Amino acid sequence: SRSMHMHRQDVKKDWSDHALWWEKKKTWLLKTHWTLDKYGIQADARLLFTPQHKLLRLQLPNMKHMRVKVNFSDRVFKAVSDICKTFNIRHPEELSLLRKPRDPKKKKKKLEEAEEEALELEGPLLTPGSGSIYSSPGLYSKTMTPTYDSRDGSPLSPTTAWFGDSPLSEGNPSILAVSQPISSPDILVKMYKPQSLLDKAKINQGWLDSSRSLMEQDVKENEVLLLRFKYHSFFDLNPKYDAIRVNQLYEQAKWAILLEEIECTEEEMMMFAALQYHINKLSIMSSDNHMNNSEKEVDEVDAALSDLEITLEGGKTSNTMGDITSIPELADYMKVFKFIVFGLISLNYREEAHGTPAHQMNLRGCEVTPDVNISGQKFNIKLLIPVADGMNEIWLRCDAEKQYAQWMAACRLASKGKTMADSSYNLEVQNILSFLKMQHMNPDPQIIEPITTDINPECLVSPRYLKKYKNKQISARILEAHQNVAQMSLIEAKMRFIQAWQSLPEFGITHFLAKFQGGKKDELIGITYNRLIRMDASTGDAIKTWRFSNMKQWNVNWEIKMVTVEFADEPSLAFICAEVDCKVVHEFIGGYIFLSTRAKDQNESLDEEMFYKLTSGWV
């Protein structure tokens, strides 16, 4: 009788999540209407009857860990989409999963485990897709009532999604939406910092294939994977609906700067540190007062935030109708050239103001790099202009911020094939000016707040500056820079940080080691949201640039792992991927092509099949 009772208990167990896994062929047998014979299974095949949902430990962009139950039989793209819905992160197509990079200097596993424990935040166990705390489809609709206050990112009433019975509210309602200061400089010291471009390229080997499942890619239960923004093209970043998305994006930018994954000047570093310091202070206040913020009106700050809309293509269209037949021109006496006129998308320079152009250069597809030192009043623009056998290097030297902003904006638009008549030109100029303004040092020491012990410069700047200056010197400079951002609201400061990150010359370049056809040595291929860059592996200098807008098609020879890209009016590009599956590179190209086609008024669900076609080699 007892054994019968136990048998009945077993029968009651829910086996609906279980499926058969064929280890030898790395295949899930999910088509239950197929016979085993149709799958090609012989009598000696070893099949595992196992749950499809398994535990993962996800390290979020803020470096905290969450335990999440994920479907190991879903394609990674679908699994990430479910995770993002659970976390209330819109546009999951911009994120993916990355294997944790191994620090070659740390041979002992114990050191890595100690580093992990320092950042560990074992949150509640979350199961995407079932009982999601944000299950309302309205969260993905633009017509819905705002979920968050756009001034400080706090939840608007009803606040039950945050402070009610949801698992994330246990003990800490601000895990995802509110930035938490780095608790100790030791954390920064212990973390892996890529030392070279080759190190960065090796990290990018770890991106998982979006079109295959976790199990197919040898991901083990309870493994740590990194959830990161993979494609640096952030669509409709809106403070009303995206408090968590904005915060995680800010955190990814913050850690990229602190770990020197992206280069920035000393003045820029102090500006980023000042924004961090400001955000840390406001975040502590916001956590203390979050329940009092629920009755604020969102619309009051919409106007103030409108100029912060982050679009890499340059923002909103203008309602003012000027003379649409005339193309604006910039004409200035420059120190590098005699006299320069900026017309459509070309640069002309003359010996005299009214003379005929001595030379003309088309800037479409050029690389535009700032070389600015505000305290030294240096405002240079470096242009690498494509020619048949590589790139011509041209330098423009501006006299003042306004002139620099106008020319920089014009060059950026021209590199994309746009003219100064484009509606985004004025917004681009304003964004550049505001970026420069934040880096100004305040000459009046009387209005600077006294240096307090809460500033912790070791947690606000990258290690190289700690070696270069004393802590007191860094603290003073951070407080000086803080004067430029002290009046910003919390969400505005985060948006400004993200925007400043986007303005850095190296922003959004994903590096891969490659050997180009006709080349003898290993080089780098850099992939961004709108172009491919052939780069010198030791210096990172651009050798040649190709725009996606000029691309006809691309394909992969899977046997020799060669990627070939054909263009409308220039020779095709071919390279073999070194140390990485060419599928990863192929997916980056396809992913960016897909993201560039997203409709500006997109409310409907994502066209997953089109993404798979573009990233899986079907087209």
Coordinates of C-alpha atoms in Angstrom, one line a residue:
S1 CA 0.0 0.0 0.0
R2 CA 2.8 2.4 0.9
S3 CA 4.6 1.7 -2.5
M4 CA 1.3 2.3 -4.3
H5 CA 0.9 5.6 -2.5
M6 CA 4.4 6.7 -3.6
H7 CA 3.7 5.6 -7.1
R8 CA 0.6 7.8 -7.2
Q9 CA 2.7 10.8 -5.9
D10 CA 5.1 10.2 -8.8
V11 CA 2.2 10.2 -11.4
K12 CA 1.1 13.6 -10.1
K13 CA 4.5 15.1 -11.0
D14 CA 4.3 17.6 -13.9
W15 CA 6.4 16.4 -16.8
S16 CA 5.1 18.9 -19.3
D17 CA 8.4 20.9 -19.3
H18 CA 10.5 17.8 -20.0
A19 CA 11.8 16.9 -23.5
L20 CA 14.3 14.5 -25.0
W21 CA 17.9 15.7 -25.7
W22 CA 20.2 13.9 -28.1
E23 CA 23.7 14.7 -26.8
K24 CA 25.7 13.1 -29.6
K25 CA 23.9 15.3 -32.3
K26 CA 23.3 18.2 -29.9
T27 CA 19.6 18.2 -30.8
W28 CA 16.3 18.6 -28.9
L29 CA 13.6 16.2 -30.1
L30 CA 10.8 18.8 -29.9
K31 CA 8.7 17.6 -32.8
T32 CA 6.6 15.1 -30.9
H33 CA 4.7 14.1 -34.0
W34 CA 7.9 12.8 -35.5
T35 CA 9.0 9.2 -35.0
L36 CA 12.4 8.4 -33.6
D37 CA 13.2 6.8 -36.9
K38 CA 12.5 10.1 -38.7
Y39 CA 15.1 11.8 -36.5
G40 CA 17.6 9.1 -37.5
I41 CA 17.8 7.6 -34.1
Q42 CA 19.2 4.1 -33.8
A43 CA 18.9 1.6 -30.9
D44 CA 22.3 2.6 -29.4
A45 CA 21.5 6.3 -29.2
R46 CA 21.6 7.8 -25.7
L47 CA 18.7 10.2 -25.1
L48 CA 18.3 12.4 -22.0
F49 CA 14.8 13.1 -20.7
T50 CA 15.4 16.5 -19.0
P51 CA 13.6 19.8 -18.2
Q52 CA 13.7 22.5 -20.9
H53 CA 13.8 25.3 -18.3
K54 CA 17.0 25.3 -16.4
L55 CA 18.8 27.7 -14.0
L56 CA 21.1 30.4 -15.3
R57 CA 23.0 33.1 -13.3
L58 CA 22.8 36.2 -15.4
Q59 CA 25.3 39.0 -14.8
L60 CA 23.4 42.2 -15.8
P61 CA 25.1 45.3 -17.3
N62 CA 25.2 46.7 -13.7
M63 CA 27.4 43.7 -12.8
K64 CA 24.9 42.3 -10.4
H65 CA 23.8 38.7 -10.7
M66 CA 20.2 37.4 -11.0
R67 CA 19.1 33.8 -10.9
V68 CA 16.8 33.2 -13.8
K69 CA 15.1 30.0 -15.2
V70 CA 15.5 30.1 -18.9
N71 CA 14.3 27.7 -21.6
F72 CA 17.4 25.9 -22.8
S73 CA 15.6 24.6 -25.9
D74 CA 14.5 28.0 -27.2
R75 CA 16.7 29.9 -29.7
V76 CA 18.9 32.4 -27.7
F77 CA 17.1 35.2 -29.4
K78 CA 13.7 34.0 -28.0
A79 CA 15.3 33.3 -24.6
V80 CA 16.7 36.9 -24.4
S81 CA 13.3 38.3 -25.5
D82 CA 11.6 36.4 -22.6
I83 CA 14.3 37.6 -20.1
C84 CA 13.8 41.2 -21.2
K85 CA 10.0 41.0 -20.8
T86 CA 10.5 39.7 -17.3
F87 CA 12.9 42.6 -16.5
N88 CA 10.7 45.1 -18.4
I89 CA 13.4 46.0 -21.0
R90 CA 12.0 47.1 -24.3
H91 CA 13.6 46.2 -27.6
P92 CA 15.2 42.9 -26.6
E93 CA 16.7 42.6 -30.1
E94 CA 19.4 45.0 -29.0
L95 CA 20.7 42.6 -26.3
S96 CA 22.2 39.2 -26.2
L97 CA 24.1 36.7 -24.1
L98 CA 27.9 36.6 -23.8
R99 CA 30.2 34.1 -22.2
K100 CA 32.3 35.4 -19.4
P101 CA 35.8 36.4 -20.6
R102 CA 38.7 34.6 -18.9
D103 CA 41.4 36.8 -17.6
P104 CA 44.7 35.1 -18.9
K105 CA 46.6 36.5 -15.8
K106 CA 44.3 34.6 -13.4
K107 CA 45.3 31.0 -13.7
K108 CA 43.6 30.0 -10.5
K109 CA 39.9 29.6 -10.5
K110 CA 39.6 30.7 -6.9
L111 CA 40.5 34.3 -7.9
E112 CA 37.7 34.4 -10.4
E113 CA 35.3 33.0 -7.9
A114 CA 36.3 35.6 -5.3
E115 CA 35.7 38.4 -7.9
E116 CA 32.3 36.9 -8.7
E117 CA 31.3 36.8 -5.0
A118 CA 32.2 40.5 -4.6
L119 CA 29.6 41.4 -7.2
E120 CA 27.1 38.6 -6.5
L121 CA 23.6 39.7 -5.8
E122 CA 21.6 36.5 -5.7
G123 CA 18.2 37.9 -6.4
P124 CA 14.9 36.0 -6.4
L125 CA 14.5 33.1 -8.8
L126 CA 12.8 34.5 -11.9
T127 CA 11.1 32.4 -14.6
P128 CA 10.6 34.3 -17.9
G129 CA 7.3 33.7 -19.6
S130 CA 5.4 32.3 -16.6
G131 CA 4.0 34.7 -14.1
S132 CA 6.1 37.6 -15.3
I133 CA 5.9 40.6 -13.0
Y134 CA 5.4 42.7 -16.1
S135 CA 2.9 40.6 -18.0
S136 CA 0.9 43.5 -19.4
P137 CA 1.2 43.8 -23.2
G138 CA 0.6 47.5 -22.7
L139 CA 4.2 48.0 -21.5
Y140 CA 5.3 47.7 -25.2
S141 CA 2.7 50.2 -26.4
K142 CA 3.4 53.8 -27.0
T143 CA -0.2 54.8 -26.2
M144 CA -0.1 53.5 -22.7
T145 CA 0.0 55.5 -19.5
P146 CA 3.7 56.1 -18.6
T147 CA 5.1 53.5 -16.2
Y148 CA 7.8 55.8 -14.8
D149 CA 8.3 59.4 -13.8
S150 CA 10.6 60.8 -16.5
R151 CA 12.2 63.2 -14.0
D152 CA 13.8 60.7 -11.7
G153 CA 12.7 57.3 -13.1
S154 CA 10.6 56.3 -10.1
P155 CA 7.5 54.2 -10.7
L156 CA 4.2 56.0 -11.1
S157 CA 1.1 54.7 -9.4
P158 CA -0.3 52.2 -9.4
T159 CA 3.0 51.0 -7.9
T160 CA 2.1 47.4 -7.3
A161 CA 4.3 46.2 -10.2
W162 CA 7.2 47.5 -8.1
F163 CA 6.2 47.5 -4.5
G164 CA 3.4 44.9 -4.3
D165 CA 3.7 41.1 -4.5
S166 CA 6.3 41.0 -7.3
P167 CA 9.4 39.0 -6.5
L168 CA 11.8 41.9 -7.4
S169 CA 10.3 44.0 -4.6
E170 CA 11.6 41.7 -1.8
G171 CA 14.0 43.8 0.1
N172 CA 15.2 45.9 -2.8
P173 CA 12.8 47.5 -5.3
S174 CA 15.6 49.3 -7.0
I175 CA 17.8 46.4 -8.2
L176 CA 17.2 47.1 -11.9
A177 CA 16.1 50.7 -12.2
V178 CA 18.3 52.5 -9.7
S179 CA 22.0 52.8 -10.0
Q180 CA 24.0 51.6 -7.0
P181 CA 27.4 53.1 -6.4
I182 CA 30.5 50.9 -6.5
S183 CA 30.9 49.8 -2.9
S184 CA 34.7 49.4 -2.9
P185 CA 37.7 50.2 -5.1
D186 CA 38.8 46.6 -4.7
I187 CA 36.0 45.5 -7.0
L188 CA 37.4 47.7 -9.8
V189 CA 40.9 46.4 -9.2
K190 CA 39.9 42.7 -9.4
M191 CA 37.9 43.0 -12.6
Y192 CA 39.2 41.9 -15.9
K193 CA 40.4 44.9 -18.1
P194 CA 41.3 44.3 -21.7
Q195 CA 44.8 45.6 -22.3
S196 CA 44.7 45.8 -26.1
L197 CA 42.4 45.8 -29.1
L198 CA 43.3 42.1 -29.5
D199 CA 42.0 41.5 -25.9
K200 CA 38.7 43.3 -26.9
A201 CA 38.5 41.1 -30.0
K202 CA 38.9 38.0 -27.9
I203 CA 36.0 39.1 -25.6
N204 CA 33.8 39.3 -28.7
Q205 CA 34.4 35.6 -29.5
G206 CA 32.0 34.9 -26.6
W207 CA 28.8 36.1 -28.1
L208 CA 26.3 33.2 -28.4
D209 CA 24.6 32.3 -31.6
S210 CA 21.2 33.9 -31.6
S211 CA 19.6 31.2 -33.8
R212 CA 20.7 28.2 -31.8
S213 CA 19.6 27.1 -28.3
L214 CA 21.7 27.4 -25.1
M215 CA 21.9 23.6 -24.8
E216 CA 23.2 23.3 -28.4
Q217 CA 26.0 25.8 -27.5
D218 CA 27.2 23.7 -24.4
V219 CA 25.8 26.1 -21.8
K220 CA 25.6 24.3 -18.5
E221 CA 22.9 24.7 -15.9
N222 CA 23.8 27.3 -13.3
E223 CA 26.5 28.8 -15.6
V224 CA 27.2 32.5 -15.4
L225 CA 26.3 34.4 -18.7
L226 CA 26.5 38.1 -19.3
L227 CA 23.4 39.9 -20.5
R228 CA 24.6 42.9 -22.5
F229 CA 23.5 45.4 -25.1
K230 CA 25.1 43.8 -28.2
Y231 CA 24.0 46.2 -31.0
H232 CA 24.9 49.8 -30.3
S233 CA 21.8 51.2 -32.0
F234 CA 19.3 52.2 -29.3
F235 CA 15.8 52.7 -30.6
D236 CA 13.2 55.0 -29.0
L237 CA 15.1 55.4 -25.7
N238 CA 12.2 57.0 -23.7
P239 CA 12.5 58.0 -20.0
K240 CA 8.7 57.4 -19.6
Y241 CA 8.8 53.7 -20.3
D242 CA 12.5 52.8 -20.0
A243 CA 13.7 53.4 -16.5
I244 CA 15.3 50.0 -16.3
R245 CA 16.6 50.0 -19.9
V246 CA 18.1 53.5 -19.4
N247 CA 19.7 52.5 -16.1
Q248 CA 21.2 49.2 -17.5
L249 CA 22.5 51.1 -20.5
Y250 CA 24.0 53.7 -18.3
E251 CA 25.6 51.0 -16.2
Q252 CA 27.1 49.3 -19.3
A253 CA 28.5 52.6 -20.4
K254 CA 29.9 53.3 -16.9
W255 CA 31.7 50.0 -16.7
A256 CA 33.1 50.3 -20.2
I257 CA 34.7 53.6 -19.3
L258 CA 35.9 52.5 -15.8
L259 CA 37.5 49.3 -17.2
E260 CA 39.0 51.2 -20.1
E261 CA 37.2 49.2 -22.7
I262 CA 36.7 52.5 -24.6
E263 CA 39.2 55.3 -24.8
C264 CA 38.4 58.9 -23.6
T265 CA 40.4 62.0 -22.8
E266 CA 41.3 63.2 -19.3
E267 CA 38.7 66.0 -19.5
E268 CA 36.0 63.5 -20.7
M269 CA 36.9 61.1 -17.9
M270 CA 36.4 63.9 -15.3
M271 CA 33.1 64.8 -16.9
F272 CA 32.0 61.1 -16.7
A273 CA 33.2 60.9 -13.1
A274 CA 31.2 64.1 -12.2
L275 CA 28.0 62.6 -13.8
Q276 CA 28.6 59.3 -11.9
Y277 CA 29.0 61.2 -8.6
H278 CA 25.8 63.2 -9.3
I279 CA 23.8 60.1 -10.3
N280 CA 25.1 58.2 -7.1
K281 CA 23.9 61.1 -4.9
L282 CA 20.5 61.4 -6.6
S283 CA 20.0 57.6 -6.6
I284 CA 20.4 57.4 -2.8
M285 CA 17.9 60.2 -2.4
S286 CA 15.6 58.5 -4.9
S287 CA 15.7 55.2 -3.1
D288 CA 14.9 57.0 0.2
N289 CA 11.9 58.8 -1.3
H290 CA 10.6 56.5 -4.0
M291 CA 7.1 56.3 -2.5
N292 CA 6.7 60.1 -2.5
N293 CA 7.4 60.4 -6.1
S294 CA 4.5 58.5 -7.5
E295 CA 2.2 61.5 -7.8
K296 CA 4.5 63.7 -10.0
E297 CA 3.3 64.8 -13.4
V298 CA 5.4 63.4 -16.2
D299 CA 4.5 65.9 -18.9
E300 CA 6.3 68.8 -17.1
V301 CA 9.7 67.6 -18.1
D302 CA 8.9 66.2 -21.6
A303 CA 10.1 69.5 -23.2
A304 CA 13.3 69.4 -21.2
L305 CA 14.0 65.8 -22.2
S306 CA 13.0 66.2 -25.9
D307 CA 16.5 67.2 -26.8
L308 CA 17.9 64.2 -25.1
E309 CA 16.2 61.7 -27.4
I310 CA 19.1 59.4 -28.3
T311 CA 19.2 58.4 -32.0
L312 CA 22.5 57.8 -33.6
E313 CA 21.1 59.1 -36.9
G314 CA 20.5 62.5 -35.4
G315 CA 17.1 62.8 -33.9
K316 CA 13.9 64.5 -34.8
T317 CA 12.6 66.2 -37.9
S318 CA 12.0 69.9 -37.9
N319 CA 8.6 71.5 -38.5
T320 CA 10.1 74.7 -39.8
M321 CA 10.0 74.9 -43.6
G322 CA 12.8 76.8 -45.1
D323 CA 13.9 77.1 -48.7
I324 CA 14.1 73.4 -49.6
T325 CA 15.9 74.2 -52.9
S326 CA 19.0 75.7 -51.2
I327 CA 21.7 73.7 -49.5
P328 CA 23.3 75.5 -46.6
E329 CA 27.1 76.0 -46.8
L330 CA 29.9 76.5 -44.2
A331 CA 32.7 78.7 -45.3
D332 CA 35.7 79.5 -43.0
Y333 CA 39.3 80.4 -43.0
M334 CA 41.0 77.5 -41.4
K335 CA 44.6 77.0 -40.1
V336 CA 45.1 73.8 -42.0
F337 CA 43.8 74.9 -45.3
K338 CA 43.7 78.4 -47.0
F339 CA 39.9 78.7 -47.3
I340 CA 37.4 75.9 -47.0
V341 CA 33.8 75.7 -48.2
F342 CA 31.6 72.9 -47.0
G343 CA 28.9 72.2 -49.6
L344 CA 26.8 69.1 -50.3
I345 CA 28.9 66.2 -48.9
S346 CA 32.2 67.5 -50.2
L347 CA 35.0 69.6 -48.9
N348 CA 36.5 72.3 -51.2
Y349 CA 39.5 74.4 -50.4
R350 CA 40.6 77.6 -52.1
E351 CA 43.7 79.9 -52.0
E352 CA 41.4 82.9 -51.7
A353 CA 37.8 83.5 -50.5
H354 CA 36.4 84.0 -54.1
G355 CA 38.8 81.9 -56.0
T356 CA 38.1 78.6 -57.8
P357 CA 38.4 75.4 -55.6
A358 CA 41.9 74.1 -55.7
H359 CA 40.7 70.7 -54.6
Q360 CA 37.5 68.9 -53.7
M361 CA 37.1 65.8 -51.6
N362 CA 33.9 63.7 -51.2
L363 CA 33.4 62.8 -47.5
R364 CA 30.9 60.0 -47.9
G365 CA 32.1 57.0 -45.9
C366 CA 34.9 59.0 -44.2
E367 CA 36.0 58.4 -40.6
V368 CA 35.4 61.5 -38.4
T369 CA 37.5 61.7 -35.2
P370 CA 37.6 64.6 -32.7
D371 CA 40.9 65.8 -31.2
V372 CA 39.8 68.2 -28.5
N373 CA 41.3 69.7 -25.4
I374 CA 39.0 72.3 -24.0
S375 CA 41.5 73.7 -21.4
G376 CA 44.1 74.0 -24.1
Q377 CA 41.6 75.5 -26.5
K378 CA 42.4 72.8 -29.1
F379 CA 39.5 71.9 -31.4
N380 CA 40.7 69.6 -34.2
I381 CA 38.8 67.3 -36.5
K382 CA 40.6 64.3 -38.1
L383 CA 39.2 63.1 -41.3
L384 CA 40.1 59.8 -42.9
I385 CA 38.7 60.0 -46.5
P386 CA 38.3 56.8 -48.6
V387 CA 40.4 56.6 -51.7
A388 CA 41.0 53.6 -54.0
D389 CA 43.9 52.2 -52.1
G390 CA 43.0 53.1 -48.5
M391 CA 42.4 56.4 -46.7
N392 CA 43.7 60.0 -47.0
E393 CA 44.3 61.7 -43.7
I394 CA 43.1 65.4 -43.4
W395 CA 43.1 67.6 -40.3
L396 CA 40.8 70.6 -39.7
R397 CA 41.8 73.0 -37.0
C398 CA 39.0 75.2 -35.6
D399 CA 39.4 78.3 -33.5
A400 CA 36.4 78.0 -31.2
E401 CA 33.7 75.7 -29.9
K402 CA 30.9 77.0 -32.1
Q403 CA 33.0 76.7 -35.2
Y404 CA 34.1 73.2 -34.2
A405 CA 30.5 72.1 -33.5
Q406 CA 29.3 73.3 -36.9
W407 CA 32.1 71.7 -38.8
M408 CA 32.0 68.5 -36.7
A409 CA 28.2 68.1 -37.3
A410 CA 28.6 68.8 -41.0
C411 CA 31.4 66.2 -41.3
R412 CA 29.4 63.6 -39.4
L413 CA 26.4 64.0 -41.6
A414 CA 28.5 64.1 -44.8
S415 CA 30.1 60.8 -43.8
K416 CA 26.6 59.3 -43.8
G417 CA 25.8 60.9 -47.2
K418 CA 23.6 63.6 -45.7
T419 CA 23.9 67.4 -46.3
M420 CA 23.6 70.3 -43.9
A421 CA 20.0 70.7 -45.2
D422 CA 19.1 67.5 -43.3
S423 CA 16.8 68.2 -40.3
S424 CA 19.2 66.6 -37.9
Y425 CA 22.0 69.1 -38.5
N426 CA 21.0 71.7 -35.9
L427 CA 20.3 69.0 -33.3
E428 CA 23.7 67.5 -33.9
V429 CA 25.4 70.9 -33.5
Q430 CA 23.5 71.5 -30.2
N431 CA 24.5 68.0 -28.9
I432 CA 28.1 68.6 -29.6
L433 CA 28.0 72.0 -27.9
S434 CA 26.3 70.6 -24.8
F435 CA 28.9 67.7 -24.7
L436 CA 31.7 70.4 -24.7
K437 CA 29.9 72.5 -22.1
M438 CA 29.9 69.6 -19.7
Q439 CA 33.7 69.4 -19.9
H440 CA 34.3 73.0 -18.9
M441 CA 36.3 73.5 -15.7
N442 CA 34.8 76.1 -13.3
P443 CA 37.3 78.9 -12.7
D444 CA 35.6 80.2 -9.5
P445 CA 36.8 78.0 -6.6
Q446 CA 34.4 79.7 -4.1
I447 CA 31.3 78.0 -5.4
I448 CA 32.8 74.5 -5.4
E449 CA 31.5 72.4 -2.5
P450 CA 34.1 71.3 0.0
I451 CA 35.7 67.9 -0.6
T452 CA 33.8 65.3 1.3
T453 CA 34.7 61.8 2.2
D454 CA 31.8 60.4 0.2
I455 CA 33.3 61.2 -3.2
N456 CA 35.5 58.0 -3.5
P457 CA 37.5 59.0 -6.6
E458 CA 38.9 55.4 -6.8
C459 CA 35.4 54.3 -7.8
L460 CA 34.7 57.1 -10.3
V461 CA 37.7 57.1 -12.6
S462 CA 39.7 54.4 -14.5
P463 CA 42.9 53.0 -12.9
R464 CA 45.3 55.0 -15.1
Y465 CA 44.3 58.3 -13.5
L466 CA 44.7 56.9 -10.0
K467 CA 48.3 56.2 -10.9
K468 CA 48.8 59.7 -12.5
Y469 CA 47.2 61.9 -9.7
K470 CA 46.6 61.9 -6.0
N471 CA 43.1 61.2 -4.8
K472 CA 42.7 64.7 -3.5
Q473 CA 43.6 66.1 -6.9
I474 CA 41.1 63.9 -8.6
S475 CA 38.4 64.7 -6.1
A476 CA 38.9 68.4 -6.7
R477 CA 38.7 68.0 -10.4
I478 CA 35.5 65.9 -10.2
L479 CA 33.8 68.5 -7.9
E480 CA 34.9 71.2 -10.4
A481 CA 33.3 69.3 -13.3
H482 CA 30.3 68.6 -11.1
Q483 CA 29.3 72.3 -11.3
N484 CA 28.3 71.8 -15.0
V485 CA 25.9 68.9 -14.2
A486 CA 24.7 69.7 -10.6
Q487 CA 21.3 71.0 -11.7
M488 CA 20.4 67.9 -13.8
S489 CA 17.7 65.5 -12.7
L490 CA 18.6 61.8 -12.2
I491 CA 17.1 60.6 -15.5
E492 CA 18.6 63.5 -17.4
A493 CA 22.1 62.8 -16.0
K494 CA 21.9 59.2 -17.1
M495 CA 20.7 60.2 -20.5
R496 CA 23.5 62.7 -20.8
F497 CA 26.0 60.0 -19.7
I498 CA 24.8 57.7 -22.4
Q499 CA 24.8 60.5 -25.0
A500 CA 28.4 61.4 -24.0
W501 CA 29.4 57.8 -24.3
Q502 CA 27.9 57.7 -27.8
S503 CA 30.0 60.8 -28.7
L504 CA 33.3 59.0 -28.1
P505 CA 35.3 58.2 -31.2
E506 CA 35.5 54.5 -30.4
F507 CA 31.8 54.1 -29.4
G508 CA 30.0 51.1 -30.9
I509 CA 32.9 49.4 -32.6
T510 CA 33.0 45.7 -32.1
H511 CA 36.4 44.2 -33.0
F512 CA 37.2 40.8 -34.5
L513 CA 40.6 39.4 -35.5
A514 CA 40.6 38.8 -39.3
K515 CA 42.9 38.0 -42.3
F516 CA 41.9 40.0 -45.4
Q517 CA 42.1 38.6 -48.9
G518 CA 45.5 39.7 -50.3
G519 CA 46.8 40.6 -46.8
K520 CA 49.6 38.7 -45.1
K521 CA 49.2 39.6 -41.5
D522 CA 46.4 39.5 -39.0
E523 CA 44.3 42.7 -38.9
L524 CA 41.1 43.8 -37.2
I525 CA 37.6 44.1 -38.7
G526 CA 35.5 46.7 -36.8
I527 CA 31.7 46.4 -37.1
T528 CA 29.5 49.4 -36.1
Y529 CA 25.8 50.2 -36.6
N530 CA 26.4 51.6 -40.1
R531 CA 29.8 50.6 -41.4
L532 CA 32.7 48.0 -41.6
I533 CA 36.2 49.2 -40.8
R534 CA 39.5 47.5 -41.7
M535 CA 41.9 48.4 -38.8
D536 CA 45.5 48.1 -37.9
A537 CA 45.7 45.5 -35.1
S538 CA 48.3 47.3 -33.0
T539 CA 47.3 51.0 -33.4
G540 CA 43.5 50.7 -34.1
D541 CA 43.9 53.2 -37.0
A542 CA 41.3 52.8 -39.8
I543 CA 42.8 51.6 -43.0
K544 CA 39.6 51.5 -45.1
T545 CA 35.9 52.0 -44.3
W546 CA 32.8 50.6 -46.1
R547 CA 29.2 51.8 -45.4
F548 CA 26.3 49.4 -45.1
S549 CA 24.2 51.9 -47.2
N550 CA 26.5 51.1 -50.2
M551 CA 26.3 47.3 -49.7
K552 CA 24.7 45.1 -52.3
Q553 CA 24.9 41.7 -50.5
W554 CA 27.1 39.6 -48.3
N555 CA 27.6 35.9 -47.9
V556 CA 29.7 33.4 -46.1
N557 CA 31.7 30.4 -47.3
W558 CA 31.1 28.2 -44.2
E559 CA 33.8 25.7 -45.1
I560 CA 36.8 28.1 -45.1
K561 CA 35.0 30.7 -42.8
M562 CA 35.3 33.5 -45.3
V563 CA 33.0 36.5 -45.3
T564 CA 32.5 38.3 -48.6
V565 CA 30.7 41.6 -48.9
E566 CA 29.8 43.2 -52.3
F567 CA 29.3 46.9 -52.8
A568 CA 27.6 49.0 -55.4
D569 CA 30.6 51.0 -56.7
E570 CA 33.8 49.6 -55.1
P571 CA 35.6 46.3 -55.0
S572 CA 34.2 43.6 -52.9
L573 CA 35.6 42.9 -49.4
A574 CA 36.6 39.4 -48.3
F575 CA 38.2 38.2 -45.0
I576 CA 38.7 35.1 -43.0
C577 CA 37.7 35.2 -39.3
A578 CA 40.5 34.2 -37.0
E579 CA 39.8 32.6 -33.6
V580 CA 36.1 33.1 -33.9
D581 CA 33.2 31.4 -35.7
C582 CA 32.4 33.5 -38.7
K583 CA 28.7 33.1 -37.7
V584 CA 29.3 35.6 -35.0
V585 CA 30.6 38.2 -37.5
H586 CA 27.9 37.4 -39.9
E587 CA 25.3 37.9 -37.2
F588 CA 26.6 41.3 -36.3
I589 CA 26.4 42.5 -40.0
G590 CA 22.9 41.0 -40.4
G591 CA 21.7 42.3 -37.0
Y592 CA 22.7 45.9 -37.8
I593 CA 21.1 45.7 -41.2
F594 CA 17.9 44.5 -39.5
L595 CA 18.0 47.2 -36.9
S596 CA 18.4 49.9 -39.5
T597 CA 15.1 48.9 -41.0
R598 CA 13.0 49.3 -37.9
A599 CA 10.0 51.5 -38.5
K600 CA 10.0 54.8 -36.6
D601 CA 6.5 54.2 -35.3
Q602 CA 7.0 50.5 -34.5
N603 CA 4.5 49.3 -31.9
E604 CA 3.9 45.8 -33.1
S605 CA 5.9 42.8 -32.1
L606 CA 9.4 42.2 -33.5
D607 CA 9.7 40.4 -36.9
E608 CA 11.7 37.6 -35.5
E609 CA 11.8 35.6 -38.7
M610 CA 13.4 38.5 -40.6
F611 CA 16.0 38.8 -38.0
Y612 CA 16.8 35.0 -38.3
K613 CA 17.0 35.3 -42.0
L614 CA 19.4 38.2 -41.9
T615 CA 21.6 36.7 -39.2
S616 CA 21.6 33.0 -40.0
G617 CA 22.8 33.0 -43.6
W618 CA 19.5 32.2 -45.2
V619 CA 19.6 35.3 -47.4

